[in-house]
Amino acid sequence: MRINAETRAVILSTVQELFGPQARVRLFGSRADDAAQGGDIDLMIEAPERLANRAASACRLASLLQLRLGEQRLDVIVTDPATTELRIHQIARETGVML
């Protein structure tokens, strides 16, 4: 996993603030691969309860993380119990690392 402890802590605390303590966070993509270089921070958030607007929730999380982490390239996917399973969700679960 190629994020430092401080970045990990900021991500986790921000996710818990927005989605509650039961939300799960997976880092996937190139930052989950110790052998890779560069790349953006790809996150999949699994919210325990249904959200009114997943897209708005993802944007809010990305915005807060930008403010708290500084200039970072972020991709955020938010799922909840009503989310239709897509291939990207399967890839994140199969290759991602839980934070």
PDB file of N, CA and C in Angstrom, residues 14-64:
ATOM      1  N   THR A  14     -12.206  11.062   7.882  1.00  0.00           N
ATOM      2  CA  THR A  14     -13.151  11.795   7.043  1.00  0.00           C
ATOM      3  C   THR A  14     -14.296  10.891   6.596  1.00  0.00           C
ATOM      4  N   VAL A  15     -13.986   9.666   6.236  1.00  0.00           N
ATOM      5  CA  VAL A  15     -15.034   8.710   5.854  1.00  0.00           C
ATOM      6  C   VAL A  15     -15.957   8.446   7.033  1.00  0.00           C
ATOM      7  N   GLN A  16     -15.410   8.249   8.212  1.00  0.00           N
ATOM      8  CA  GLN A  16     -16.245   7.999   9.387  1.00  0.00           C
ATOM      9  C   GLN A  16     -17.107   9.209   9.722  1.00  0.00           C
ATOM     10  N   GLU A  17     -16.562  10.394   9.544  1.00  0.00           N
ATOM     11  CA  GLU A  17     -17.317  11.621   9.784  1.00  0.00           C
ATOM     12  C   GLU A  17     -18.539  11.708   8.861  1.00  0.00           C
ATOM     13  N   LEU A  18     -18.363  11.354   7.595  1.00  0.00           N
ATOM     14  CA  LEU A  18     -19.444  11.478   6.615  1.00  0.00           C
ATOM     15  C   LEU A  18     -20.383  10.276   6.570  1.00  0.00           C
ATOM     16  N   PHE A  19     -19.835   9.074   6.771  1.00  0.00           N
ATOM     17  CA  PHE A  19     -20.622   7.858   6.550  1.00  0.00           C
ATOM     18  C   PHE A  19     -20.828   7.007   7.802  1.00  0.00           C
ATOM     19  N   GLY A  20     -20.222   7.401   8.903  1.00  0.00           N
ATOM     20  CA  GLY A  20     -20.373   6.657  10.148  1.00  0.00           C
ATOM     21  C   GLY A  20     -19.249   5.670  10.381  1.00  0.00           C
ATOM     22  N   PRO A  21     -19.140   5.178  11.614  1.00  0.00           N
ATOM     23  CA  PRO A  21     -18.025   4.305  11.985  1.00  0.00           C
ATOM     24  C   PRO A  21     -18.064   2.915  11.348  1.00  0.00           C
ATOM     25  N   GLN A  22     -19.207   2.518  10.816  1.00  0.00           N
ATOM     26  CA  GLN A  22     -19.309   1.199  10.198  1.00  0.00           C
ATOM     27  C   GLN A  22     -18.921   1.192   8.719  1.00  0.00           C
ATOM     28  N   ALA A  23     -18.681   2.358   8.141  1.00  0.00           N
ATOM     29  CA  ALA A  23     -18.302   2.439   6.725  1.00  0.00           C
ATOM     30  C   ALA A  23     -16.941   1.778   6.517  1.00  0.00           C
ATOM     31  N   ARG A  24     -16.814   1.090   5.392  1.00  0.00           N
ATOM     32  CA  ARG A  24     -15.545   0.439   5.057  1.00  0.00           C
ATOM     33  C   ARG A  24     -14.882   1.196   3.911  1.00  0.00           C
ATOM     34  N   VAL A  25     -13.552   1.222   3.949  1.00  0.00           N
ATOM     35  CA  VAL A  25     -12.781   1.956   2.948  1.00  0.00           C
ATOM     36  C   VAL A  25     -11.765   1.015   2.326  1.00  0.00           C
ATOM     37  N   ARG A  26     -11.747   0.971   1.006  1.00  0.00           N
ATOM     38  CA  ARG A  26     -10.752   0.180   0.285  1.00  0.00           C
ATOM     39  C   ARG A  26      -9.935   1.093  -0.609  1.00  0.00           C
ATOM     40  N   LEU A  27      -8.639   0.918  -0.540  1.00  0.00           N
ATOM     41  CA  LEU A  27      -7.721   1.558  -1.465  1.00  0.00           C
ATOM     42  C   LEU A  27      -7.477   0.545  -2.573  1.00  0.00           C
ATOM     43  N   PHE A  28      -7.683   0.956  -3.819  1.00  0.00           N
ATOM     44  CA  PHE A  28      -7.439   0.032  -4.923  1.00  0.00           C
ATOM     45  C   PHE A  28      -6.693   0.765  -6.035  1.00  0.00           C
ATOM     46  N   GLY A  29      -6.422   0.070  -7.109  1.00  0.00           N
ATOM     47  CA  GLY A  29      -5.673   0.679  -8.204  1.00  0.00           C
ATOM     48  C   GLY A  29      -4.184   0.662  -7.909  1.00  0.00           C
ATOM     49  N   SER A  30      -3.460   1.568  -8.548  1.00  0.00           N
ATOM     50  CA  SER A  30      -1.998   1.541  -8.469  1.00  0.00           C
ATOM     51  C   SER A  30      -1.460   1.789  -7.067  1.00  0.00           C
ATOM     52  N   ARG A  31      -2.161   2.570  -6.244  1.00  0.00           N
ATOM     53  CA  ARG A  31      -1.669   2.838  -4.887  1.00  0.00           C
ATOM     54  C   ARG A  31      -1.777   1.619  -3.971  1.00  0.00           C
ATOM     55  N   ALA A  32      -2.570   0.641  -4.357  1.00  0.00           N
ATOM     56  CA  ALA A  32      -2.659  -0.598  -3.584  1.00  0.00           C
ATOM     57  C   ALA A  32      -1.541  -1.573  -3.957  1.00  0.00           C
ATOM     58  N   ASP A  33      -0.825  -1.252  -5.020  1.00  0.00           N
ATOM     59  CA  ASP A  33       0.237  -2.107  -5.556  1.00  0.00           C
ATOM     60  C   ASP A  33       1.597  -1.533  -5.159  1.00  0.00           C
ATOM     61  N   ASP A  34       2.309  -2.234  -4.287  1.00  0.00           N
ATOM     62  CA  ASP A  34       3.610  -1.756  -3.811  1.00  0.00           C
ATOM     63  C   ASP A  34       4.646  -1.654  -4.925  1.00  0.00           C
ATOM     64  N   ALA A  35       4.465  -2.405  -6.004  1.00  0.00           N
ATOM     65  CA  ALA A  35       5.437  -2.406  -7.098  1.00  0.00           C
ATOM     66  C   ALA A  35       5.183  -1.291  -8.105  1.00  0.00           C
ATOM     67  N   ALA A  36       4.040  -0.663  -8.063  1.00  0.00           N
ATOM     68  CA  ALA A  36       3.697   0.388  -9.027  1.00  0.00           C
ATOM     69  C   ALA A  36       4.320   1.710  -8.615  1.00  0.00           C
ATOM     70  N   GLN A  37       4.250   2.682  -9.523  1.00  0.00           N
ATOM     71  CA  GLN A  37       4.742   4.025  -9.229  1.00  0.00           C
ATOM     72  C   GLN A  37       3.671   5.031  -9.600  1.00  0.00           C
ATOM     73  N   GLY A  38       3.666   6.163  -8.883  1.00  0.00           N
ATOM     74  CA  GLY A  38       2.731   7.229  -9.205  1.00  0.00           C
ATOM     75  C   GLY A  38       1.291   6.812  -9.002  1.00  0.00           C
ATOM     76  N   GLY A  39       0.407   7.473  -9.707  1.00  0.00           N
ATOM     77  CA  GLY A  39      -1.001   7.111  -9.683  1.00  0.00           C
ATOM     78  C   GLY A  39      -1.809   7.928  -8.703  1.00  0.00           C
ATOM     79  N   ASP A  40      -3.095   7.948  -8.965  1.00  0.00           N
ATOM     80  CA  ASP A  40      -4.006   8.664  -8.082  1.00  0.00           C
ATOM     81  C   ASP A  40      -4.435   7.766  -6.931  1.00  0.00           C
ATOM     82  N   ILE A  41      -5.161   8.324  -6.003  1.00  0.00           N
ATOM     83  CA  ILE A  41      -5.680   7.578  -4.859  1.00  0.00           C
ATOM     84  C   ILE A  41      -7.094   7.153  -5.214  1.00  0.00           C
ATOM     85  N   ASP A  42      -7.274   5.854  -5.451  1.00  0.00           N
ATOM     86  CA  ASP A  42      -8.584   5.290  -5.782  1.00  0.00           C
ATOM     87  C   ASP A  42      -9.190   4.702  -4.518  1.00  0.00           C
ATOM     88  N   LEU A  43     -10.362   5.189  -4.153  1.00  0.00           N
ATOM     89  CA  LEU A  43     -11.035   4.728  -2.933  1.00  0.00           C
ATOM     90  C   LEU A  43     -12.421   4.218  -3.248  1.00  0.00           C
ATOM     91  N   MET A  44     -12.796   3.114  -2.630  1.00  0.00           N
ATOM     92  CA  MET A  44     -14.180   2.654  -2.660  1.00  0.00           C
ATOM     93  C   MET A  44     -14.685   2.668  -1.229  1.00  0.00           C
ATOM     94  N   ILE A  45     -15.756   3.411  -1.023  1.00  0.00           N
ATOM     95  CA  ILE A  45     -16.384   3.520   0.285  1.00  0.00           C
ATOM     96  C   ILE A  45     -17.638   2.665   0.264  1.00  0.00           C
ATOM     97  N   GLU A  46     -17.794   1.810   1.256  1.00  0.00           N
ATOM     98  CA  GLU A  46     -18.993   0.992   1.393  1.00  0.00           C
ATOM     99  C   GLU A  46     -19.778   1.514   2.597  1.00  0.00           C
ATOM    100  N   ALA A  47     -20.799   2.295   2.308  1.00  0.00           N
ATOM    101  CA  ALA A  47     -21.640   2.872   3.361  1.00  0.00           C
ATOM    102  C   ALA A  47     -22.606   1.803   3.871  1.00  0.00           C
ATOM    103  N   PRO A  48     -22.805   1.715   5.180  1.00  0.00           N
ATOM    104  CA  PRO A  48     -23.657   0.678   5.737  1.00  0.00           C
ATOM    105  C   PRO A  48     -25.151   0.927   5.525  1.00  0.00           C
ATOM    106  N   GLU A  49     -25.528   2.196   5.320  1.00  0.00           N
ATOM    107  CA  GLU A  49     -26.945   2.541   5.161  1.00  0.00           C
ATOM    108  C   GLU A  49     -27.160   3.211   3.807  1.00  0.00           C
ATOM    109  N   ARG A  50     -28.378   3.127   3.338  1.00  0.00           N
ATOM    110  CA  ARG A  50     -28.708   3.736   2.054  1.00  0.00           C
ATOM    111  C   ARG A  50     -28.511   5.251   2.117  1.00  0.00           C
ATOM    112  N   LEU A  51     -27.925   5.791   1.066  1.00  0.00           N
ATOM    113  CA  LEU A  51     -27.655   7.222   0.970  1.00  0.00           C
ATOM    114  C   LEU A  51     -28.666   7.877   0.041  1.00  0.00           C
ATOM    115  N   ALA A  52     -29.008   9.110   0.325  1.00  0.00           N
ATOM    116  CA  ALA A  52     -29.959   9.841  -0.511  1.00  0.00           C
ATOM    117  C   ALA A  52     -29.381  10.091  -1.900  1.00  0.00           C
ATOM    118  N   ASN A  53     -28.073  10.369  -1.977  1.00  0.00           N
ATOM    119  CA  ASN A  53     -27.442  10.680  -3.253  1.00  0.00           C
ATOM    120  C   ASN A  53     -25.976  10.251  -3.192  1.00  0.00           C
ATOM    121  N   ARG A  54     -25.669   9.083  -3.758  1.00  0.00           N
ATOM    122  CA  ARG A  54     -24.299   8.560  -3.707  1.00  0.00           C
ATOM    123  C   ARG A  54     -23.302   9.475  -4.418  1.00  0.00           C
ATOM    124  N   ALA A  55     -23.697  10.036  -5.554  1.00  0.00           N
ATOM    125  CA  ALA A  55     -22.785  10.906  -6.312  1.00  0.00           C
ATOM    126  C   ALA A  55     -22.427  12.151  -5.503  1.00  0.00           C
ATOM    127  N   ALA A  56     -23.413  12.754  -4.876  1.00  0.00           N
ATOM    128  CA  ALA A  56     -23.158  13.932  -4.048  1.00  0.00           C
ATOM    129  C   ALA A  56     -22.280  13.564  -2.856  1.00  0.00           C
ATOM    130  N   SER A  57     -22.508  12.405  -2.283  1.00  0.00           N
ATOM    131  CA  SER A  57     -21.686  11.951  -1.155  1.00  0.00           C
ATOM    132  C   SER A  57     -20.241  11.744  -1.572  1.00  0.00           C
ATOM    133  N   ALA A  58     -20.028  11.183  -2.762  1.00  0.00           N
ATOM    134  CA  ALA A  58     -18.672  10.978  -3.278  1.00  0.00           C
ATOM    135  C   ALA A  58     -17.986  12.323  -3.516  1.00  0.00           C
ATOM    136  N   CYS A  59     -18.712  13.275  -4.073  1.00  0.00           N
ATOM    137  CA  CYS A  59     -18.145  14.613  -4.323  1.00  0.00           C
ATOM    138  C   CYS A  59     -17.788  15.313  -3.019  1.00  0.00           C
ATOM    139  N   ARG A  60     -18.656  15.192  -2.042  1.00  0.00           N
ATOM    140  CA  ARG A  60     -18.383  15.829  -0.743  1.00  0.00           C
ATOM    141  C   ARG A  60     -17.131  15.223  -0.102  1.00  0.00           C
ATOM    142  N   LEU A  61     -17.023  13.896  -0.152  1.00  0.00           N
ATOM    143  CA  LEU A  61     -15.843  13.237   0.402  1.00  0.00           C
ATOM    144  C   LEU A  61     -14.583  13.681  -0.332  1.00  0.00           C
ATOM    145  N   ALA A  62     -14.616  13.662  -1.650  1.00  0.00           N
ATOM    146  CA  ALA A  62     -13.446  14.069  -2.431  1.00  0.00           C
ATOM    147  C   ALA A  62     -13.052  15.515  -2.116  1.00  0.00           C
ATOM    148  N   SER A  63     -14.039  16.383  -1.970  1.00  0.00           N
ATOM    149  CA  SER A  63     -13.764  17.790  -1.656  1.00  0.00           C
ATOM    150  C   SER A  63     -13.105  17.937  -0.287  1.00  0.00           C
ATOM    151  N   LEU A  64     -13.654  17.254   0.709  1.00  0.00           N
ATOM    152  CA  LEU A  64     -13.070  17.328   2.051  1.00  0.00           C
ATOM    153  C   LEU A  64     -11.651  16.761   2.077  1.00  0.00           C
TER     154      LEU A  64
END
